[in-house]
Amino acid sequence: MNQDQLKQLVGRAALDHVPAGQVLGVGTGSTVDCFIDALAARIAAGAIAIPGAVSSSERSTQRLRSHGIQVLDASEVTGLAVYVDGADEIDGRGFMIKGGGAALTREKIVADLAETFVCIADESKLVKTLGRFPLPVEIIPMAAAQLARRFARLGGEARLREGVVTDNGGHILDVRGLAIDDPLAFETEVNQWPGVVTVGVFARHRAQVCLLGAADGVKTLRF
């Protein structure tokens, strides 16, 4: 199977983790698009009913609404049983790099509401050490040069993602050349730097379940 087929495979597999009758957290990205489409088909068939979803981006909000699924604001819920989202990288402990779609801040907000984070990804996203994928960092624009220098002292090369403004009005630095051996400590440190809105390491909000699409089917990893 090609990568698109693997995304569809895990998107459908994630439906087994959707709690009927409860508001669902929904992430962002091409794999999540497949999940939203599969969810809508399941709802249309009468196989599942949910009162709505909390979305992590305008992109996902539009896709959910196009299928007639009600989108709730995060402020309207006090918690979520499940949050379904993709990852740019995930390691063997459930720690992830996210933010390739520039929605990392809102993704962390929705993930923080959820009891269980279900990551859906193809097997190419599973890595031993985080950092092969350029690390996205949402920043306040005036801090870009200052933050690039700080990442350089860690051995990283930070570049501004041209033409990208997040749903929050922030900019994105992509940092290459890092090997993140201690994701929790790294996330805690970088989040304290002035000008950082959110770093794309998801350690405090790691996945509890990963549905990994492979040529021989979906592998379920639990952390």
Backbone as CSV, one residue per row, in Angstrom:
resi,resn,N_x,N_y,N_z,CA_x,CA_y,CA_z,C_x,C_y,C_z
1,MET,0.839,-1.195,0.000,0.000,0.000,0.000,0.874,1.246,0.000
2,ASN,0.380,2.295,-0.676,1.109,3.553,-0.646,0.737,4.330,0.610
3,GLN,1.382,5.490,0.795,1.194,6.243,2.027,-0.243,6.716,2.198
4,ASP,-0.890,7.121,1.111,-2.288,7.560,1.202,-3.190,6.415,1.655
5,GLN,-2.938,5.222,1.157,-3.742,4.071,1.565,-3.509,3.712,3.029
6,LEU,-2.273,3.880,3.493,-1.981,3.627,4.909,-2.705,4.635,5.797
7,LYS,-2.774,5.884,5.350,-3.487,6.909,6.113,-4.973,6.572,6.220
8,GLN,-5.547,6.110,5.122,-6.956,5.715,5.149,-7.172,4.521,6.063
9,LEU,-6.201,3.612,6.067,-6.293,2.411,6.900,-6.339,2.774,8.379
10,VAL,-5.408,3.616,8.826,-5.390,3.976,10.245,-6.533,4.913,10.597
11,GLY,-6.966,5.721,9.628,-8.121,6.573,9.870,-9.351,5.756,10.201
12,ARG,-9.558,4.670,9.459,-10.694,3.790,9.744,-10.496,3.042,11.057
13,ALA,-9.258,2.623,11.323,-8.980,1.869,12.558,-9.261,2.703,13.797
14,ALA,-9.050,4.015,13.699,-9.274,4.886,14.854,-10.738,4.951,15.264
15,LEU,-11.642,4.572,14.367,-13.070,4.599,14.706,-13.384,3.655,15.870
16,ASP,-12.586,2.618,16.043,-12.807,1.685,17.154,-12.518,2.331,18.500
17,HIS,-11.873,3.482,18.487,-11.530,4.174,19.735,-12.429,5.382,19.997
18,VAL,-13.435,5.578,19.149,-14.352,6.703,19.317,-15.477,6.310,20.262
19,PRO,-15.597,6.994,21.398,-16.667,6.647,22.348,-18.013,7.203,21.883
20,ALA,-18.986,6.336,21.740,-20.319,6.761,21.304,-20.932,7.689,22.348
21,GLY,-21.619,8.701,21.854,-22.359,9.595,22.742,-21.518,10.620,23.458
22,GLN,-20.223,10.741,23.105,-19.350,11.694,23.777,-18.686,12.631,22.763
23,VAL,-18.385,13.823,23.218,-17.673,14.775,22.370,-16.259,14.259,22.130
24,LEU,-15.806,14.390,20.904,-14.517,13.850,20.479,-13.531,14.976,20.194
25,GLY,-12.270,14.792,20.561,-11.221,15.723,20.165,-10.627,15.303,18.835
26,VAL,-10.484,16.243,17.916,-10.006,15.938,16.562,-8.833,16.849,16.212
27,GLY,-7.746,16.243,15.734,-6.534,16.975,15.401,-6.528,17.515,13.986
28,THR,-5.331,17.583,13.418,-5.134,18.253,12.130,-4.156,17.467,11.261
29,GLY,-4.364,17.523,9.946,-3.420,16.922,9.020,-4.085,15.976,8.053
30,SER,-3.305,15.483,7.101,-3.861,14.639,6.051,-4.357,13.303,6.585
31,THR,-3.683,12.752,7.588,-4.152,11.491,8.170,-5.448,11.715,8.924
32,VAL,-5.538,12.834,9.630,-6.777,13.170,10.341,-7.912,13.429,9.358
33,ASP,-7.605,14.010,8.192,-8.634,14.180,7.160,-9.284,12.833,6.825
34,CYS,-8.451,11.803,6.706,-8.977,10.459,6.415,-9.858,9.968,7.557
35,PHE,-9.435,10.249,8.780,-10.238,9.855,9.944,-11.578,10.579,9.945
36,ILE,-11.578,11.884,9.674,-12.833,12.646,9.665,-13.787,12.093,8.614
37,ASP,-13.267,11.783,7.437,-14.113,11.238,6.372,-14.704,9.887,6.780
38,ALA,-13.879,9.044,7.410,-14.362,7.734,7.853,-15.387,7.881,8.971
39,LEU,-15.145,8.837,9.873,-16.097,9.099,10.958,-17.438,9.555,10.401
40,ALA,-17.400,10.456,9.432,-18.640,10.955,8.835,-19.427,9.833,8.170
41,ALA,-18.715,8.934,7.491,-19.395,7.800,6.844,-20.041,6.895,7.877
42,ARG,-19.350,6.680,8.993,-19.898,5.831,10.056,-21.133,6.474,10.689
43,ILE,-21.087,7.789,10.870,-22.245,8.494,11.419,-23.420,8.435,10.444
44,ALA,-23.137,8.655,9.168,-24.192,8.628,8.152,-24.855,7.265,8.062
45,ALA,-24.077,6.212,8.329,-24.622,4.856,8.286,-25.388,4.494,9.549
46,GLY,-25.377,5.399,10.524,-26.088,5.144,11.775,-25.356,4.208,12.710
47,ALA,-24.077,3.975,12.452,-23.319,3.031,13.269,-22.766,3.664,14.539
48,ILE,-22.713,4.997,14.568,-22.217,5.698,15.752,-22.845,7.079,15.793
49,ALA,-23.001,7.604,17.000,-23.526,8.962,17.160,-22.670,9.685,18.196
50,ILE,-22.270,10.903,17.849,-21.545,11.749,18.793,-22.199,13.118,18.807
51,PRO,-22.175,13.818,19.941,-22.813,15.140,19.996,-22.006,16.229,19.300
52,GLY,-20.753,15.952,19.008,-19.927,16.945,18.330,-18.458,16.690,18.571
53,ALA,-17.637,17.621,18.097,-16.186,17.471,18.210,-15.558,18.811,18.549
54,VAL,-14.431,18.751,19.241,-13.582,19.917,19.468,-12.409,19.797,18.508
55,SER,-12.209,20.811,17.690,-11.212,20.765,16.629,-9.981,21.578,16.988
56,SER,-8.819,21.138,16.468,-7.567,21.833,16.767,-7.153,22.839,15.694
57,SER,-7.957,22.998,14.642,-7.577,23.939,13.582,-8.781,24.353,12.760
58,GLU,-8.621,25.468,12.064,-9.675,25.915,11.155,-9.863,24.910,10.021
59,ARG,-8.769,24.312,9.581,-8.850,23.318,8.511,-9.752,22.153,8.914
60,SER,-9.510,21.581,10.088,-10.326,20.454,10.524,-11.752,20.884,10.830
61,THR,-11.909,22.090,11.357,-13.252,22.598,11.631,-14.076,22.642,10.350
62,GLN,-13.491,23.156,9.292,-14.213,23.234,8.025,-14.571,21.845,7.498
63,ARG,-13.651,20.898,7.643,-13.922,19.552,7.129,-15.023,18.865,7.948
64,LEU,-14.975,19.026,9.256,-16.015,18.453,10.110,-17.377,19.042,9.759
65,ARG,-17.436,20.342,9.645,-18.717,20.997,9.350,-19.230,20.635,7.965
66,SER,-18.318,20.416,7.018,-18.753,20.026,5.676,-19.465,18.681,5.693
67,HIS,-19.168,17.872,6.704,-19.833,16.574,6.863,-21.036,16.653,7.804
68,GLY,-21.347,17.851,8.259,-22.490,18.010,9.150,-22.208,17.670,10.593
69,ILE,-20.950,17.597,10.973,-20.581,17.293,12.360,-20.421,18.603,13.118
70,GLN,-21.112,18.733,14.227,-21.066,19.960,15.013,-19.680,20.136,15.639
71,VAL,-19.165,21.349,15.561,-17.871,21.669,16.159,-18.100,22.565,17.370
72,LEU,-17.575,22.147,18.498,-17.702,22.891,19.744,-16.398,23.610,20.050
73,ASP,-16.500,24.731,20.732,-15.307,25.432,21.179,-14.728,24.710,22.397
74,ALA,-13.412,24.784,22.541,-12.776,24.108,23.682,-13.318,24.618,25.009
75,SER,-13.757,25.868,25.044,-14.283,26.428,26.285,-15.643,25.852,26.669
76,GLU,-16.278,25.132,25.738,-17.603,24.575,25.999,-17.559,23.202,26.653
77,VAL,-16.367,22.628,26.786,-16.250,21.304,27.393,-15.274,21.366,28.558
78,THR,-15.458,20.451,29.503,-14.542,20.377,30.648,-13.559,19.224,30.509
79,GLY,-13.780,18.379,29.528,-12.880,17.264,29.289,-13.331,16.446,28.097
80,LEU,-12.417,15.627,27.593,-12.687,14.746,26.467,-12.164,13.360,26.815
81,ALA,-12.887,12.345,26.402,-12.401,10.984,26.641,-11.240,10.662,25.707
82,VAL,-11.351,11.093,24.440,-10.368,10.703,23.425,-10.041,11.887,22.520
83,TYR,-8.777,11.987,22.176,-8.298,12.934,21.174,-7.572,12.138,20.101
84,VAL,-7.977,12.283,18.855,-7.375,11.569,17.729,-6.591,12.561,16.884
85,ASP,-5.304,12.274,16.693,-4.473,13.181,15.905,-3.300,12.405,15.325
86,GLY,-2.647,12.992,14.340,-1.474,12.383,13.725,-0.198,12.846,14.401
87,ALA,0.934,12.515,13.790,2.242,12.935,14.297,3.217,12.995,13.133
88,ASP,4.187,13.878,13.256,5.280,13.915,12.287,6.337,12.879,12.639
89,GLU,6.498,12.625,13.929,7.353,11.547,14.433,6.780,11.054,15.749
90,ILE,6.989,9.768,16.037,6.635,9.215,17.335,7.687,8.178,17.701
91,ASP,8.087,8.175,18.978,9.103,7.205,19.393,8.470,6.058,20.175
92,GLY,9.289,5.175,20.691,8.795,3.979,21.351,8.187,4.196,22.715
93,ARG,8.160,5.450,23.165,7.532,5.778,24.454,6.264,6.605,24.284
94,GLY,5.904,6.892,23.035,4.711,7.696,22.772,4.975,9.181,22.704
95,PHE,6.253,9.599,22.829,6.610,11.002,22.667,6.599,11.337,21.165
96,MET,6.185,12.547,20.839,5.980,12.907,19.439,6.575,14.264,19.097
97,ILE,6.863,14.447,17.816,7.025,15.773,17.219,5.795,16.027,16.360
98,LYS,5.183,17.208,16.564,4.000,17.602,15.826,4.130,19.070,15.432
99,GLY,3.355,19.468,14.453,3.340,20.858,14.047,3.688,21.091,12.595
100,GLY,3.835,19.997,11.829,4.087,20.165,10.403,2.990,20.935,9.701
101,GLY,1.780,20.859,10.248,0.654,21.607,9.698,0.414,22.932,10.390
102,ALA,1.340,23.327,11.274,1.317,24.632,11.963,0.168,24.776,12.956
103,ALA,-0.370,23.653,13.439,-1.488,23.723,14.393,-1.084,23.252,15.790
104,LEU,0.214,23.237,16.090,0.694,22.595,17.318,0.145,23.198,18.597
105,THR,-0.037,24.505,18.662,-0.522,25.112,19.899,-1.945,24.665,20.201
106,ARG,-2.802,24.748,19.215,-4.190,24.319,19.437,-4.268,22.813,19.650
107,GLU,-3.367,22.070,19.014,-3.338,20.624,19.239,-3.014,20.307,20.697
108,LYS,-2.082,21.042,21.283,-1.769,20.814,22.697,-2.927,21.213,23.599
109,ILE,-3.622,22.271,23.244,-4.773,22.702,24.046,-5.840,21.612,24.067
110,VAL,-6.160,21.054,22.898,-7.183,20.008,22.850,-6.669,18.725,23.497
111,ALA,-5.410,18.389,23.261,-4.840,17.189,23.885,-4.886,17.277,25.401
112,ASP,-4.713,18.478,25.937,-4.731,18.668,27.383,-6.099,18.374,27.989
113,LEU,-7.142,18.481,27.179,-8.495,18.181,27.653,-8.793,16.688,27.684
114,ALA,-7.990,15.906,26.981,-8.333,14.499,26.732,-7.702,13.543,27.742
115,GLU,-8.443,12.506,28.058,-7.911,11.435,28.901,-6.960,10.544,28.113
116,THR,-7.276,10.307,26.834,-6.477,9.410,26.001,-6.159,10.065,24.670
117,PHE,-4.874,10.076,24.318,-4.416,10.573,23.025,-4.187,9.356,22.131
118,VAL,-4.959,9.257,21.057,-4.787,8.199,20.066,-4.079,8.788,18.862
119,CYS,-2.845,8.366,18.640,-2.056,8.841,17.503,-2.269,7.912,16.316
120,ILE,-2.536,8.478,15.152,-2.686,7.694,13.931,-1.588,8.108,12.959
121,ALA,-0.837,7.132,12.470,0.326,7.441,11.632,0.700,6.226,10.806
122,ASP,1.494,6.456,9.751,2.043,5.312,9.027,3.400,4.965,9.628
123,GLU,3.895,3.776,9.329,5.068,3.256,10.019,6.333,4.072,9.774
124,SER,6.357,4.913,8.750,7.533,5.748,8.505,7.724,6.784,9.603
125,LYS,6.683,7.058,10.402,6.758,8.078,11.446,7.381,7.553,12.743
126,LEU,7.543,6.237,12.863,8.113,5.656,14.080,9.631,5.772,14.044
127,VAL,10.203,6.436,15.058,11.643,6.663,15.109,12.191,6.244,16.465
128,LYS,13.493,6.037,16.493,14.152,5.694,17.754,14.375,6.945,18.597
129,THR,14.820,8.032,17.955,15.087,9.296,18.636,14.432,10.419,17.853
130,LEU,13.693,11.283,18.543,13.037,12.403,17.884,14.054,13.404,17.353
131,GLY,13.758,13.993,16.207,14.588,15.055,15.675,14.919,14.934,14.202
132,ARG,14.652,13.784,13.606,14.890,13.651,12.165,13.973,14.599,11.392
133,PHE,12.713,14.689,11.826,11.781,15.652,11.239,12.084,17.029,11.827
134,PRO,12.156,18.073,11.014,12.424,19.415,11.559,11.407,19.786,12.636
135,LEU,11.915,20.230,13.774,11.059,20.538,14.917,10.331,21.860,14.708
136,PRO,8.988,21.875,14.662,8.254,23.135,14.553,8.151,23.808,15.933
137,VAL,8.290,25.109,15.930,8.127,25.906,17.148,7.305,27.128,16.787
138,GLU,6.151,27.285,17.428,5.368,28.502,17.198,5.942,29.614,18.058
139,ILE,6.153,30.787,17.442,6.847,31.872,18.129,6.144,33.204,17.932
140,ILE,6.503,34.168,18.808,6.172,35.569,18.590,7.176,36.110,17.568
141,PRO,6.737,36.746,16.496,7.655,37.124,15.407,8.894,37.889,15.841
142,MET,8.790,38.817,16.792,9.937,39.647,17.147,11.068,38.844,17.795
143,ALA,10.778,37.613,18.228,11.791,36.795,18.905,12.517,35.849,17.959
144,ALA,12.219,35.893,16.652,12.726,34.874,15.728,14.253,34.776,15.741
145,ALA,14.950,35.880,15.597,16.410,35.842,15.527,17.014,35.392,16.855
146,GLN,16.459,35.881,17.943,16.943,35.514,19.274,16.796,34.015,19.516
147,LEU,15.650,33.469,19.138,15.409,32.040,19.335,16.278,31.201,18.414
148,ALA,16.509,31.663,17.201,17.393,30.936,16.289,18.788,30.801,16.883
149,ARG,19.267,31.853,17.554,20.581,31.780,18.195,20.585,30.775,19.343
150,ARG,19.505,30.719,20.086,19.438,29.760,21.201,19.439,28.326,20.684
151,PHE,18.700,28.072,19.614,18.706,26.719,19.048,20.080,26.377,18.470
152,ALA,20.772,27.375,17.922,22.111,27.134,17.382,23.061,26.657,18.472
153,ARG,22.880,27.174,19.690,23.735,26.737,20.799,23.462,25.291,21.193
154,LEU,22.304,24.767,20.785,21.978,23.353,21.025,22.353,22.471,19.831
155,GLY,22.898,23.082,18.805,23.274,22.326,17.616,22.216,22.299,16.534
156,GLY,21.175,23.114,16.689,20.097,23.131,15.708,20.170,24.323,14.780
157,GLU,19.630,24.160,13.604,19.539,25.242,12.623,18.072,25.612,12.448
158,ALA,17.706,26.807,12.898,16.309,27.245,12.876,16.065,28.176,11.699
159,ARG,15.014,27.895,10.960,14.622,28.749,9.837,13.141,29.068,9.943
160,LEU,12.807,30.303,9.616,11.418,30.725,9.622,10.686,30.067,8.458
161,ARG,9.511,29.523,8.720,8.703,28.926,7.660,8.026,30.059,6.890
162,GLU,8.495,30.271,5.688,8.061,31.431,4.907,6.566,31.365,4.566
163,GLY,5.920,32.499,4.742,4.534,32.641,4.313,3.510,31.963,5.199
164,VAL,3.940,31.469,6.365,3.017,30.741,7.249,2.682,31.590,8.465
165,VAL,1.395,31.786,8.689,0.891,32.421,9.900,-0.114,31.450,10.512
166,THR,0.050,31.136,11.778,-0.822,30.147,12.407,-2.219,30.717,12.634
167,ASP,-3.142,29.837,13.029,-4.491,30.275,13.362,-4.494,31.255,14.533
168,ASN,-3.381,31.287,15.289,-3.262,32.194,16.430,-2.522,33.483,16.077
169,GLY,-2.057,33.613,14.833,-1.309,34.788,14.422,0.180,34.695,14.679
170,GLY,0.666,33.506,15.070,2.089,33.314,15.312,2.832,32.889,14.058
171,HIS,4.165,32.828,14.160,5.007,32.332,13.085,5.622,31.008,13.510
172,ILE,6.182,30.272,12.552,6.756,28.957,12.825,8.248,28.958,12.491
173,LEU,9.054,28.540,13.467,10.451,28.196,13.212,10.536,26.689,13.038
174,ASP,11.243,26.225,12.022,11.540,24.807,11.845,13.014,24.596,12.174
175,VAL,13.286,23.696,13.115,14.644,23.507,13.614,15.162,22.141,13.176
176,ARG,16.239,22.151,12.417,16.864,20.925,11.926,18.135,20.630,12.719
177,GLY,18.509,19.340,12.722,19.793,18.956,13.294,19.769,18.594,14.760
178,LEU,18.592,18.455,15.355,18.502,18.109,16.770,18.328,16.603,16.954
179,ALA,18.838,16.085,18.047,18.559,14.717,18.497,18.010,14.853,19.901
180,ILE,16.728,14.614,20.066,16.038,14.912,21.329,15.951,13.623,22.149
181,ASP,16.959,13.394,22.982,17.042,12.168,23.773,16.116,12.191,24.987
182,ASP,15.871,13.372,25.530,15.004,13.519,26.704,13.883,14.484,26.355
183,PRO,12.833,13.999,25.692,11.788,14.902,25.194,11.111,15.716,26.284
184,LEU,10.894,15.114,27.442,10.198,15.840,28.507,11.026,17.016,29.003
185,ALA,12.306,16.797,29.244,13.175,17.883,29.703,13.324,18.947,28.618
186,PHE,13.444,18.520,27.364,13.590,19.462,26.253,12.352,20.331,26.128
187,GLU,11.192,19.722,26.162,9.948,20.483,26.043,9.824,21.487,27.185
188,THR,10.111,21.050,28.389,10.003,21.925,29.554,10.939,23.124,29.434
189,GLU,12.161,22.886,28.968,13.142,23.961,28.829,12.738,24.959,27.750
190,VAL,12.449,24.477,26.556,12.201,25.387,25.435,10.924,26.193,25.656
191,ASN,9.940,25.596,26.283,8.699,26.330,26.539,8.905,27.534,27.454
192,GLN,10.039,27.590,28.169,10.313,28.723,29.053,11.002,29.884,28.336
193,TRP,11.477,29.651,27.127,12.208,30.702,26.426,11.267,31.834,26.017
194,PRO,11.632,33.069,26.311,10.787,34.192,25.900,10.590,34.214,24.388
195,GLY,9.346,34.354,23.992,9.018,34.388,22.575,8.484,33.086,22.033
196,VAL,8.655,31.988,22.788,8.103,30.707,22.366,6.648,30.617,22.808
197,VAL,5.772,30.346,21.858,4.369,30.085,22.184,4.206,28.611,22.545
198,THR,4.667,27.735,21.669,4.630,26.290,21.911,5.732,25.621,21.117
199,VAL,6.406,24.679,21.741,7.375,23.852,21.027,6.668,22.566,20.599
200,GLY,7.040,22.065,19.417,6.332,20.926,18.836,6.718,19.568,19.374
201,VAL,7.375,19.508,20.533,7.599,18.239,21.220,6.389,17.968,22.110
202,PHE,5.760,16.821,21.910,4.612,16.422,22.729,5.083,15.320,23.673
203,ALA,5.600,15.745,24.825,6.055,14.801,25.842,5.096,14.803,27.034
204,ARG,4.764,15.987,27.514,3.766,16.077,28.586,2.404,15.611,28.094
205,HIS,2.157,15.726,26.816,0.897,15.289,26.214,1.191,14.186,25.190
206,ARG,1.886,13.172,25.617,2.268,12.091,24.725,1.071,11.208,24.399
207,ALA,1.238,10.359,23.393,0.188,9.408,23.026,0.131,8.262,24.030
208,GLN,-1.068,7.807,24.301,-1.240,6.565,25.067,-1.411,5.364,24.142
209,VAL,-1.921,5.646,22.931,-2.137,4.606,21.923,-1.636,5.134,20.589
210,CYS,-0.961,4.288,19.826,-0.596,4.646,18.454,-1.082,3.553,17.518
211,LEU,-1.855,3.943,16.530,-2.294,3.037,15.475,-1.385,3.282,14.287
212,LEU,-0.526,2.310,14.010,0.551,2.474,13.042,0.230,1.671,11.790
213,GLY,0.061,2.364,10.682,-0.268,1.703,9.431,0.961,1.088,8.786
214,ALA,0.881,-0.201,8.474,1.979,-0.913,7.830,1.416,-1.767,6.709
215,ALA,2.305,-2.287,5.860,1.877,-3.069,4.701,1.050,-4.281,5.100
216,ASP,1.328,-4.813,6.306,0.597,-6.000,6.764,-0.573,-5.662,7.677
217,GLY,-0.950,-4.390,7.737,-2.105,-4.006,8.537,-1.771,-2.949,9.577
218,VAL,-2.675,-2.766,10.522,-2.514,-1.745,11.567,-1.929,-2.391,12.816
219,LYS,-0.817,-1.817,13.263,-0.211,-2.263,14.521,-0.654,-1.317,15.632
220,THR,-1.053,-1.860,16.758,-1.486,-1.050,17.892,-0.362,-1.041,18.932
221,LEU,0.155,0.153,19.198,1.190,0.335,20.228,0.558,1.042,21.411
222,ARG,0.837,0.570,22.607,0.315,1.194,23.825,1.480,1.614,24.710
223,PHE,1.363,2.789,25.311,2.465,3.342,26.081,2.042,3.607,27.524
